[in-house]
């Protein structure tokens, strides 16, 4: 595989995914060639491979990392997703700091250290991230020999302080004032203006990755879907795709169309909810009530047609758990939602207070977005034109010709505009899927392999790309699963987007990103 | 003009609110310590504080949903408040992550008596798919006293409302 003129030894796994093993010392050069080509780092995670026998490194899906630890990274490149792994020593596992090239690596590296004791050498920020006080320093939950005994430590975290005359701090959270997830925000302000915002996350860390260990493949799909419940179908699909790459079985085409249908319903539902809340946050409760009325209608129809309002557990390894028998109601609702959303957009467009509050608020300029790796919906609102459904379409997206929405302004209004455009596009996709879905079976039985295999899945969720990497042990049980949420990349950009804005605009800016806490806390 | 369009849309939409569900006393887990007359005073003006103790954010979706127009909870006298000091009910979701255990206990302590705790979702009722681990304390009642447990993943809005009403309607 050639990246920016440099030849790398990566093999195609199909579905626009490339796989390779490189030496830890080569990681920086690899990352640099991705960067030179205009690509991005998507995810970074580690694994404890000490119990694995060294297997033939060339074999498909062989867990060939040898008897130490491994660091894994996934990048978006012009040719698709490049997944590379490097072996690390069992005694002193370390790899070069990637944040110098891709700043978004910072928190992922810190989390990898908290969970596995793998060190990013030369990293500037050595503070803990997911570890608060629930397990002691020097003890690493994702090591296979981790002693689960609960030891509690006093939690201390050195925030970066703004010194001098005038600035003062506002600590917010972890329990917030509204119905949102928990996290801590430390504002340093002068008057009403924000000089600095520092986030501390990890409060909802509930040991998801450890929980996967030893799970059967079917239960794993349920857990994957609950990494971030609002992106259930995206996670479940990415997980199943990973399992399917690992085991090599083919899913019936109808099942793939059903999965895409669920994913687009999920996108519409979340965007409708957010558009309502964006209205609410500028004191237009009319907008909230209208959009939530529409969202509720979609949820109820999903419940009636597929048995669950949020389509939980409808995507399973091997296919889909439920079929679409009669799509007429869905066609009718999609048509009506589109008409109503257009009506509401006309109102948002003409509402002076709403426009005034949203325009030029919470700006992330395109150049900064590119440098820091802003992704997904928020990325597209800052001219980062990536959408896996468009550039790297898998069945059925390769036949649906998805239109991408982008914006250059990078403010709250741009993120609202992208949502509006994506709702309309997804409603079109829903109709196209209902009309074009091929006949056939909706699931095949899953064959459990009897050797170590691995795979990766990659889905454009409503928030951005969801990635799940899976390794299945020789016993057919999950050995290591890493789910990755786009919120990892986007949270740090919220710290930047708020700078120079006034504190009362924070809820609005925050909502315009609407990032997942659970998805990044794991 | 926006105002004109808004009014037009409001009239065209009409009233979509639905009747309130009945309380479901079978969801109650411990005897109410409250006197019946206090309940009468309390009536149906209820303030709730939601606390996410480590959920996957799925349960939150349904809490948002009950604030929508079809459920009209403000019309029933139920409202969500920003501070635990202002509420009667804590609506708690998730398995309790160890990183939030202290925050949840403090929130509970900050809530004035009389208070009720509704544990929402399979995770809140029994730890759900996350269970107990190095990072999770499991169900809510492992950390604070719980009055009503509402199962489901996530519980749908009507079940959730029945649970909330069960918490405060005592033996009535
Ligand atoms: S009960 Fe289900 S929806 Fe609620 S937090 Fe648990 S996994 Fe998520």
XYZ file of C-alpha atoms and ligand atoms in Angstrom:
702
model
C 0.000 0.000 0.000
C 1.410 3.357 -1.031
C 0.870 6.374 1.205
C 2.280 9.751 0.164
C 4.835 8.119 -2.104
C 6.015 5.710 0.582
C 5.465 1.955 0.203
C 4.091 0.196 3.302
C 3.499 -3.496 3.734
C -0.265 -3.508 4.295
C -2.676 -6.125 2.966
C -6.263 -5.453 1.933
C -8.968 -6.985 4.141
C -11.683 -5.850 1.716
C -14.282 -3.160 2.498
C -11.617 -0.429 2.077
C -9.700 -1.747 5.115
C -5.919 -2.307 5.114
C -3.966 -4.265 7.699
C -0.299 -4.302 8.540
C 2.274 -4.932 11.227
C 5.165 -2.551 11.614
C 7.898 -2.010 14.155
C 7.123 0.426 16.973
C 10.014 2.579 15.783
C 8.319 2.961 12.377
C 5.050 4.292 13.840
C 6.086 7.924 13.606
C 7.171 7.607 9.977
C 3.922 5.840 9.148
C 1.839 8.524 10.874
C 3.823 11.210 9.070
C 3.139 9.718 5.660
C -0.588 9.573 6.487
C -0.430 13.204 7.560
C 1.452 14.224 4.401
C -1.284 12.677 2.330
C -3.970 14.631 4.200
C -5.195 11.690 6.291
C -6.072 11.525 9.986
C -5.597 9.332 13.021
C -8.927 7.762 13.931
C -8.178 5.521 16.877
C -5.365 4.256 19.054
C -5.514 1.390 21.547
C -3.405 -1.328 23.074
C -3.634 -5.006 23.899
C -2.035 -7.502 26.232
C -0.771 -10.317 24.003
C 1.453 -12.054 26.512
C -0.782 -15.112 26.633
C -0.845 -15.523 22.853
C 1.569 -17.852 21.150
C 3.458 -16.052 18.442
C 1.611 -17.037 15.277
C 2.609 -16.688 11.674
C 2.517 -12.946 11.058
C 1.366 -13.354 7.452
C -1.728 -15.449 8.172
C -5.114 -13.821 7.770
C -6.255 -12.467 11.067
C -3.562 -14.259 13.004
C -2.914 -12.650 16.358
C 0.788 -12.570 15.614
C 1.918 -9.905 18.008
C 4.131 -12.254 19.946
C 4.530 -12.596 23.657
C 4.378 -8.963 24.802
C 1.989 -6.051 24.429
C 0.865 -4.377 21.235
C -0.121 -0.877 20.231
C -2.705 -0.491 17.483
C -3.625 2.562 15.448
C -6.227 3.149 12.751
C -5.837 5.938 10.213
C -8.023 7.318 7.466
C -6.037 7.434 4.236
C -6.948 8.084 0.619
C -7.324 4.336 0.072
C -9.443 3.668 3.150
C -8.839 2.657 6.731
C -5.261 1.614 7.536
C -4.925 -0.481 10.683
C -1.375 -1.037 11.883
C -0.054 -2.822 14.967
C 3.349 -2.880 16.563
C 4.750 -5.366 19.049
C 5.984 -3.991 22.358
C 8.208 -5.527 25.008
C 6.544 -7.370 27.872
C 8.628 -5.649 30.586
C 8.821 -2.077 29.337
C 6.064 -1.606 26.763
C 6.578 1.773 25.060
C 6.083 3.409 21.664
C 6.833 6.893 20.319
C 4.392 9.721 21.114
C 2.067 10.205 18.135
C 0.510 13.425 19.450
C 3.363 15.408 17.904
C 1.877 14.525 14.514
C -1.780 13.970 15.416
C -2.721 15.950 18.543
C -5.913 13.884 18.914
C -3.679 10.986 20.037
C -3.063 12.662 23.408
C -6.092 11.435 25.378
C -6.118 8.041 23.670
C -2.477 7.526 24.689
C -3.219 8.545 28.259
C -6.188 6.150 28.403
C -4.057 3.354 26.956
C -1.558 3.941 29.722
C -4.246 3.945 32.430
C -5.712 0.675 31.195
C -2.639 -1.240 30.060
C 0.496 0.446 31.362
C 1.796 1.063 27.842
C 3.817 4.253 27.667
C 3.868 6.879 24.915
C 7.509 7.917 25.086
C 8.160 11.638 25.055
C 4.502 12.630 25.458
C 4.107 16.110 26.940
C 0.933 15.384 28.902
C 1.565 12.487 31.241
C -1.550 12.962 33.374
C -3.987 10.115 33.907
C -7.241 10.205 31.949
C -9.750 7.393 32.582
C -8.325 6.444 35.952
C -9.790 8.512 38.755
C -9.567 6.787 42.116
C -11.170 3.418 41.385
C -7.950 1.506 40.847
C -4.435 2.329 41.980
C -1.562 3.646 39.954
C 0.615 0.826 38.715
C -2.344 -1.530 38.342
C -3.809 -1.960 34.865
C -7.344 -3.323 34.299
C -6.854 -4.540 30.723
C -3.860 -6.671 31.596
C -4.930 -10.281 31.651
C -3.408 -10.767 35.096
C -5.225 -7.739 36.571
C -6.354 -8.336 40.127
C -9.933 -7.090 40.256
C -9.811 -6.353 43.974
C -11.213 -2.881 44.605
C -8.678 -0.492 46.035
C -9.746 3.076 46.401
C -7.422 6.039 46.040
C -8.006 9.681 46.687
C -8.447 11.272 43.286
C -6.253 14.261 42.525
C -5.961 15.836 39.100
C -3.775 18.847 38.329
C -5.794 21.226 36.151
C -3.891 23.799 34.164
C -4.462 27.140 35.852
C -4.729 30.588 34.378
C -2.673 32.855 36.641
C -2.644 36.606 37.082
C -5.000 39.409 38.068
C -8.637 39.135 37.125
C -9.297 35.595 35.899
C -11.316 33.280 38.043
C -12.447 29.674 37.763
C -15.901 28.134 37.468
C -15.954 24.393 38.141
C -18.970 22.618 36.610
C -19.937 19.001 37.139
C -19.539 16.053 37.144
C -23.292 16.146 37.865
C -24.711 18.702 35.440
C -27.801 20.858 35.691
C -29.695 19.289 32.818
C -30.412 15.806 31.551
C -26.963 15.220 30.149
C -24.139 12.872 30.915
C -21.593 13.548 33.665
C -18.233 15.200 33.173
C -16.255 18.054 34.671
C -15.633 21.392 32.986
C -13.198 23.890 34.445
C -13.715 27.372 33.029
C -11.195 30.171 33.526
C -12.899 33.450 32.765
C -12.511 37.199 32.776
C -15.872 38.846 33.223
C -18.147 36.783 30.992
C -15.479 35.712 28.491
C -13.902 32.291 28.520
C -10.091 32.378 28.575
C -9.693 28.656 28.935
C -11.800 25.564 29.281
C -10.385 22.292 30.491
C -12.387 19.093 30.465
C -12.023 16.180 32.757
C -13.882 13.101 31.567
C -13.905 9.436 32.499
C -16.686 9.626 35.108
C -18.862 7.050 33.346
C -15.975 4.618 32.901
C -17.657 1.311 33.652
C -15.080 -1.180 32.401
C -16.667 -1.975 29.029
C -13.484 -3.267 27.384
C -12.765 -5.627 30.280
C -16.395 -6.743 30.196
C -15.987 -7.936 26.601
C -13.236 -10.374 27.587
C -14.526 -13.925 27.487
C -17.971 -12.931 26.174
C -19.658 -14.938 23.431
C -20.050 -13.248 20.058
C -23.818 -12.663 20.301
C -23.681 -11.006 23.739
C -20.758 -8.932 22.499
C -23.067 -7.285 19.941
C -25.413 -6.208 22.739
C -22.598 -4.734 24.773
C -21.098 -2.995 21.735
C -24.461 -1.354 21.068
C -24.455 -0.002 24.614
C -21.071 1.718 24.453
C -23.043 4.840 23.559
C -26.754 4.112 23.421
C -27.563 6.997 21.091
C -25.336 5.361 18.459
C -26.550 1.831 19.073
C -26.966 0.684 15.482
C -23.646 2.194 14.415
C -21.768 0.325 17.151
C -23.649 -2.924 16.678
C -22.989 -2.825 12.940
C -19.298 -1.945 13.343
C -18.906 -4.762 15.865
C -20.659 -7.279 13.624
C -18.587 -6.132 10.652
C -15.445 -6.755 12.709
C -16.627 -10.227 13.731
C -17.538 -10.964 10.134
C -14.104 -9.880 8.869
C -12.478 -12.023 11.545
C -14.461 -15.167 10.829
C -14.853 -14.650 7.104
C -18.558 -15.429 6.794
C -20.788 -13.542 4.376
C -23.868 -11.724 5.559
C -26.949 -11.874 3.298
C -27.379 -8.713 1.278
C -30.842 -8.018 2.618
C -29.383 -7.894 6.137
C -26.898 -5.215 5.076
C -29.716 -3.107 3.667
C -31.658 -3.543 6.904
C -28.606 -2.466 8.906
C -28.306 0.664 6.779
C -32.010 1.335 7.290
C -31.554 1.156 11.072
C -28.472 3.367 10.888
C -30.282 6.058 8.895
C -33.298 5.972 11.222
C -30.861 6.436 14.112
C -29.260 9.403 12.337
C -32.606 11.085 11.670
C -33.822 10.517 15.234
C -30.681 12.009 16.785
C -30.534 14.974 14.425
C -34.203 15.780 15.057
C -33.599 15.697 18.791
C -30.549 17.952 18.511
C -32.291 20.452 16.260
C -35.023 20.669 18.897
C -32.519 21.222 21.693
C -30.641 23.839 19.690
C -33.923 25.759 19.469
C -34.503 25.243 23.167
C -31.055 26.565 24.060
C -31.768 29.873 22.350
C -35.106 30.131 24.198
C -37.191 28.950 21.248
C -39.093 26.179 23.024
C -41.398 26.039 20.019
C -38.506 24.408 18.152
C -37.978 21.865 20.905
C -41.637 20.853 20.967
C -41.934 20.578 17.190
C -38.797 18.544 16.610
C -39.450 16.257 19.561
C -42.982 15.662 18.313
C -41.481 14.500 15.012
C -38.783 12.446 16.690
C -41.371 10.702 18.877
C -43.392 9.747 15.810
C -40.315 8.130 14.276
C -39.487 6.300 17.528
C -43.016 4.976 17.814
C -42.997 3.718 14.253
C -39.621 2.029 14.831
C -41.092 0.388 17.912
C -44.121 -0.836 15.963
C -42.225 -2.080 12.913
C -39.091 -3.472 14.505
C -39.972 -4.030 18.161
C -37.726 -1.398 19.760
C -37.954 2.393 19.759
C -34.175 2.765 19.429
C -33.692 -0.458 17.447
C -31.584 -2.012 20.222
C -30.336 -5.519 19.452
C -31.796 -5.579 15.913
C -28.317 -5.973 14.403
C -26.735 -9.337 15.292
C -23.645 -11.236 14.158
C -24.672 -12.939 10.934
C -27.314 -10.429 9.878
C -30.354 -8.698 11.313
C -32.760 -9.883 13.999
C -35.897 -8.488 12.430
C -37.212 -8.059 8.907
C -39.112 -5.265 7.238
C -42.432 -6.728 6.156
C -44.332 -3.674 5.025
C -42.480 -0.452 4.340
C -45.497 1.680 3.417
C -45.814 3.405 6.796
C -42.113 4.187 6.799
C -42.318 5.658 3.303
C -45.269 7.804 4.309
C -43.643 9.038 7.511
C -40.332 9.789 5.781
C -42.191 11.913 3.260
C -44.129 13.785 5.896
C -41.078 14.330 8.119
C -39.211 15.839 5.203
C -42.003 18.311 4.489
C -42.273 19.315 8.147
C -38.508 19.625 8.610
C -38.371 21.964 5.601
C -41.154 24.061 7.147
C -39.287 24.249 10.443
C -36.036 25.080 8.688
C -37.743 28.073 7.098
C -38.684 29.244 10.584
C -35.169 28.719 11.992
C -33.753 30.551 8.953
C -35.926 33.572 9.564
C -35.795 33.718 13.333
C -33.624 36.727 14.200
C -32.724 35.779 17.805
C -31.890 32.233 16.835
C -29.680 33.379 13.974
C -28.038 35.965 16.176
C -27.211 33.455 18.916
C -25.982 30.725 16.562
C -24.035 32.612 13.917
C -20.368 33.261 14.793
C -20.743 31.354 18.065
C -18.381 28.518 18.957
C -16.274 28.752 15.832
C -13.801 26.027 14.886
C -12.009 27.298 11.794
C -11.276 24.757 9.024
C -7.485 24.978 9.407
C -7.681 24.237 13.121
C -10.196 21.453 12.522
C -7.759 19.831 10.097
C -4.796 20.188 12.432
C -6.595 18.779 15.481
C -8.559 16.085 13.650
C -12.162 17.276 14.074
C -14.343 14.563 12.604
C -17.857 13.474 11.705
C -20.736 15.892 11.615
C -18.826 18.623 13.466
C -15.871 18.100 11.134
C -18.063 18.491 8.057
C -19.368 21.778 9.472
C -15.720 22.953 9.533
C -14.913 21.880 5.965
C -13.491 18.443 6.855
C -15.134 16.585 3.976
C -15.039 12.996 5.255
C -18.005 10.650 5.303
C -17.318 6.923 5.138
C -20.629 6.407 3.338
C -19.425 8.677 0.560
C -15.688 8.031 0.161
C -15.600 4.382 1.178
C -19.126 3.089 0.621
C -19.967 -0.445 1.607
C -23.140 -2.327 0.664
C -25.721 -0.863 0.323
C -24.206 2.641 0.284
C -22.276 1.830 -2.880
C -25.649 1.831 -4.642
C -27.277 4.765 -2.896
C -24.970 7.578 -3.935
C -24.990 9.414 -0.602
C -24.732 13.194 -0.781
C -22.323 14.809 1.684
C -23.141 18.071 3.454
C -20.330 20.383 4.388
C -19.923 23.926 5.559
C -16.964 26.245 5.960
C -18.067 28.503 8.810
C -17.566 26.033 11.636
C -19.950 27.782 14.031
C -23.082 26.580 15.844
C -25.190 27.587 12.866
C -23.025 25.557 10.473
C -23.408 22.482 12.654
C -27.183 23.036 12.649
C -27.184 23.458 8.855
C -25.290 20.198 8.361
C -27.844 18.451 10.563
C -30.725 19.859 8.530
C -29.125 18.714 5.284
C -28.321 15.273 6.688
C -31.861 14.736 7.961
C -33.231 15.389 4.491
C -30.596 13.168 2.861
C -31.180 10.333 5.340
C -34.934 10.509 4.776
C -34.211 10.093 1.064
C -31.945 7.134 1.873
C -34.641 5.547 4.039
C -37.075 5.734 1.122
C -34.482 4.405 -1.321
C -33.680 1.490 1.001
C -37.325 0.581 1.547
C -37.896 0.642 -2.214
C -34.665 -1.042 -3.265
C -34.061 -3.676 -0.593
C -33.328 -7.056 -2.207
C -35.289 -10.159 -1.207
C -33.655 -13.014 0.664
C -32.620 -14.265 4.066
C -31.870 -11.783 6.845
C -29.287 -13.799 8.767
C -26.889 -16.729 8.542
C -25.643 -18.821 11.458
C -22.282 -17.708 12.769
C -19.448 -20.218 12.656
C -17.159 -19.831 15.621
C -13.525 -20.223 14.537
C -11.134 -22.496 16.430
C -8.083 -20.297 16.050
C -7.251 -16.743 17.021
C -8.741 -14.298 14.508
C -9.171 -10.555 14.320
C -11.196 -8.025 12.411
C -12.259 -4.423 12.319
C -15.546 -2.677 11.539
C -16.098 0.871 10.501
C -19.418 2.688 10.201
C -20.369 6.330 9.702
C -22.616 6.893 12.700
C -24.652 10.081 13.122
C -21.889 11.695 15.185
C -18.965 10.495 13.086
C -17.073 7.317 12.350
C -17.564 4.483 14.807
C -14.842 1.873 14.788
C -14.739 -1.479 16.548
C -11.707 -3.775 16.566
C -12.180 -7.364 17.652
C -9.934 -10.286 18.450
C -11.576 -13.665 18.940
C -9.684 -16.292 20.915
C -9.150 -19.908 19.889
C -12.025 -20.827 22.249
C -14.436 -18.780 20.095
C -14.893 -16.158 22.824
C -13.979 -12.485 22.605
C -10.414 -11.874 23.705
C -10.040 -8.143 23.078
C -12.569 -5.604 21.809
C -11.868 -1.924 21.357
C -14.807 0.320 20.506
C -13.906 3.830 19.363
C -16.203 6.862 19.455
C -15.595 10.003 17.358
C -16.071 11.983 20.567
C -12.439 11.155 21.408
C -11.299 13.454 18.606
C -14.001 16.074 19.030
C -14.019 16.755 22.770
C -10.722 18.693 22.651
C -12.139 20.880 19.861
C -14.965 21.943 22.156
C -12.278 23.341 24.459
C -11.091 25.412 21.526
C -14.510 26.345 20.140
C -15.578 28.046 23.386
C -12.543 30.355 23.614
C -13.495 34.027 23.572
C -17.198 33.182 23.799
C -19.319 34.077 26.794
C -20.116 31.497 29.467
C -23.901 31.583 28.810
C -23.246 30.359 25.267
C -21.507 27.232 26.506
C -24.649 25.047 26.685
C -25.511 26.025 23.125
C -22.017 25.346 21.797
C -21.835 22.079 23.721
C -25.188 20.958 22.320
C -24.128 21.838 18.787
C -21.376 19.218 19.108
C -23.450 16.849 21.276
C -20.591 14.513 22.107
C -20.790 11.226 23.913
C -19.391 10.842 27.414
C -20.113 7.159 27.738
C -18.577 6.478 24.322
C -15.240 7.971 25.318
C -15.281 6.972 28.996
C -15.829 3.294 28.172
C -41.746 36.650 9.137
C -40.841 34.071 11.723
C -43.596 34.867 14.242
C -46.248 34.490 11.615
C -44.834 31.131 10.500
C -44.539 29.947 14.098
C -48.170 30.758 14.856
C -49.294 29.093 11.665
C -47.353 25.948 12.545
C -48.714 25.912 16.102
C -52.292 26.104 14.874
C -51.716 23.484 12.212
C -50.088 21.111 14.712
C -52.867 21.428 17.288
C -52.626 19.711 20.672
C -50.811 16.384 20.589
C -50.620 15.745 24.335
C -51.928 12.411 25.530
C -53.625 11.439 28.815
C -51.328 10.651 31.733
C -50.719 6.965 32.543
C -51.703 5.513 35.946
C -49.143 4.802 38.640
C -47.899 1.216 38.702
C -47.519 0.247 42.367
C -46.007 -3.128 41.500
C -42.761 -1.306 40.660
C -42.320 -0.186 44.266
C -39.502 -1.840 46.207
C -39.735 -0.540 49.754
C -42.567 0.576 51.989
C -43.250 4.263 51.844
C -42.360 6.007 55.078
C -44.463 8.956 54.198
C -47.782 9.789 55.854
C -50.826 9.803 53.618
C -51.639 13.399 54.548
C -48.219 14.560 53.481
C -48.892 13.034 50.128
C -52.061 15.034 49.863
C -50.180 18.241 50.480
C -47.561 17.103 48.049
C -50.226 16.385 45.486
C -49.001 16.254 41.978
C -46.468 19.021 41.954
C -43.321 17.080 41.609
C -39.751 18.179 40.995
C -37.242 15.664 39.659
C -33.486 15.727 39.377
C -31.999 13.308 36.889
C -28.646 11.816 37.799
C -26.651 9.845 35.258
C -24.577 7.560 37.451
C -22.811 5.873 34.538
C -25.432 5.016 31.928
C -24.833 4.306 28.245
C -26.976 7.412 27.551
C -29.818 5.262 26.188
C -31.992 5.862 29.265
C -31.407 9.602 28.875
C -33.017 9.423 25.441
C -36.310 8.418 27.040
C -36.010 11.058 29.757
C -35.705 13.623 26.979
C -38.643 12.008 25.226
C -41.019 12.412 28.193
C -40.290 16.132 28.039
C -41.747 16.184 24.543
C -45.254 17.371 23.682
C -46.981 13.985 23.521
C -46.284 13.312 27.198
C -46.905 16.811 28.528
C -45.364 16.143 31.932
C -45.355 19.806 32.918
C -49.106 19.698 32.403
C -49.196 16.912 35.009
C -47.217 19.041 37.445
C -43.944 17.223 36.968
C -40.840 19.176 36.215
C -37.125 18.592 36.008
C -35.035 20.871 38.209
C -31.372 21.802 38.036
C -30.376 21.246 41.649
C -30.912 18.280 43.959
C -31.772 20.820 46.664
C -34.951 21.699 44.810
C -36.388 18.267 44.200
C -38.504 15.470 45.624
C -37.337 12.685 43.350
C -33.940 11.572 42.107
C -34.247 9.722 38.822
C -31.033 7.735 38.571
C -29.778 5.903 35.485
C -26.960 3.505 34.745
C -24.948 1.084 36.724
C -23.121 3.285 39.246
C -19.600 3.721 37.946
C -17.007 3.792 40.703
C -15.884 7.154 39.363
C -19.359 8.553 40.168
C -20.082 6.739 43.406
C -19.111 9.701 45.588
C -20.938 12.213 43.397
C -24.124 10.132 43.561
C -23.929 9.819 47.356
C -23.384 13.560 47.681
C -26.304 14.297 45.384
C -28.488 12.019 47.502
C -27.353 13.755 50.703
C -28.025 17.163 49.162
C -31.634 16.260 48.416
C -33.980 17.345 51.228
C -36.332 14.908 52.987
C -38.814 13.614 52.100
C -37.212 12.190 48.979
C -37.691 9.282 46.667
C -35.259 7.526 44.413
C -36.323 5.984 41.131
C -33.775 3.626 39.595
C -34.262 3.638 35.858
C -33.392 0.892 33.397
C -32.019 -2.633 33.673
C -28.653 -1.180 34.622
C -30.158 0.805 37.484
C -32.232 -2.198 38.648
C -29.598 -4.926 38.524
C -26.409 -3.618 36.917
C -27.596 -4.657 33.454
C -25.108 -5.779 30.866
C -22.262 -3.927 32.615
C -22.733 -5.694 35.958
C -20.293 -5.226 38.830
C -16.609 -4.886 38.108
C -13.443 -3.023 38.976
C -15.134 0.053 37.489
C -18.830 -0.485 38.223
C -20.717 -0.790 41.514
C -23.676 -2.370 39.688
C -27.261 -1.477 40.605
C -28.215 1.863 42.178
C -29.399 0.283 45.432
C -25.824 -0.868 46.044
C -24.998 2.787 46.634
C -28.115 4.686 47.799
C -31.605 3.570 48.978
C -34.034 3.044 46.099
C -37.846 3.305 46.228
C -38.890 2.255 42.768
C -37.126 0.242 40.093
C -38.226 0.672 36.497
C -36.899 -2.138 34.288
C -36.300 -1.910 30.544
C -33.398 -1.122 28.272
C -34.327 1.645 28.143
C -37.815 1.672 29.745
C -40.296 3.273 27.355
C -41.801 6.633 28.343
C -45.112 5.259 29.626
C -43.398 2.665 31.842
C -41.050 5.357 33.105
C -43.913 7.716 33.954
C -45.785 4.918 35.728
C -42.685 4.296 37.804
C -42.229 7.945 38.727
C -45.892 8.221 39.704
C -45.660 4.992 41.709
C -42.827 6.450 43.732
C -44.844 9.375 44.998
C -48.376 8.029 45.083
C -47.667 5.918 48.155
C -50.343 3.404 48.980
C -53.077 5.319 47.204
S -30.683 0.191 30.903
Fe -30.059 -0.013 28.756
S -30.418 2.044 27.942
Fe -30.373 2.265 30.155
S -28.243 2.749 30.658
Fe -28.466 0.509 30.797
S -27.830 -0.244 28.796
Fe -28.263 1.926 28.562
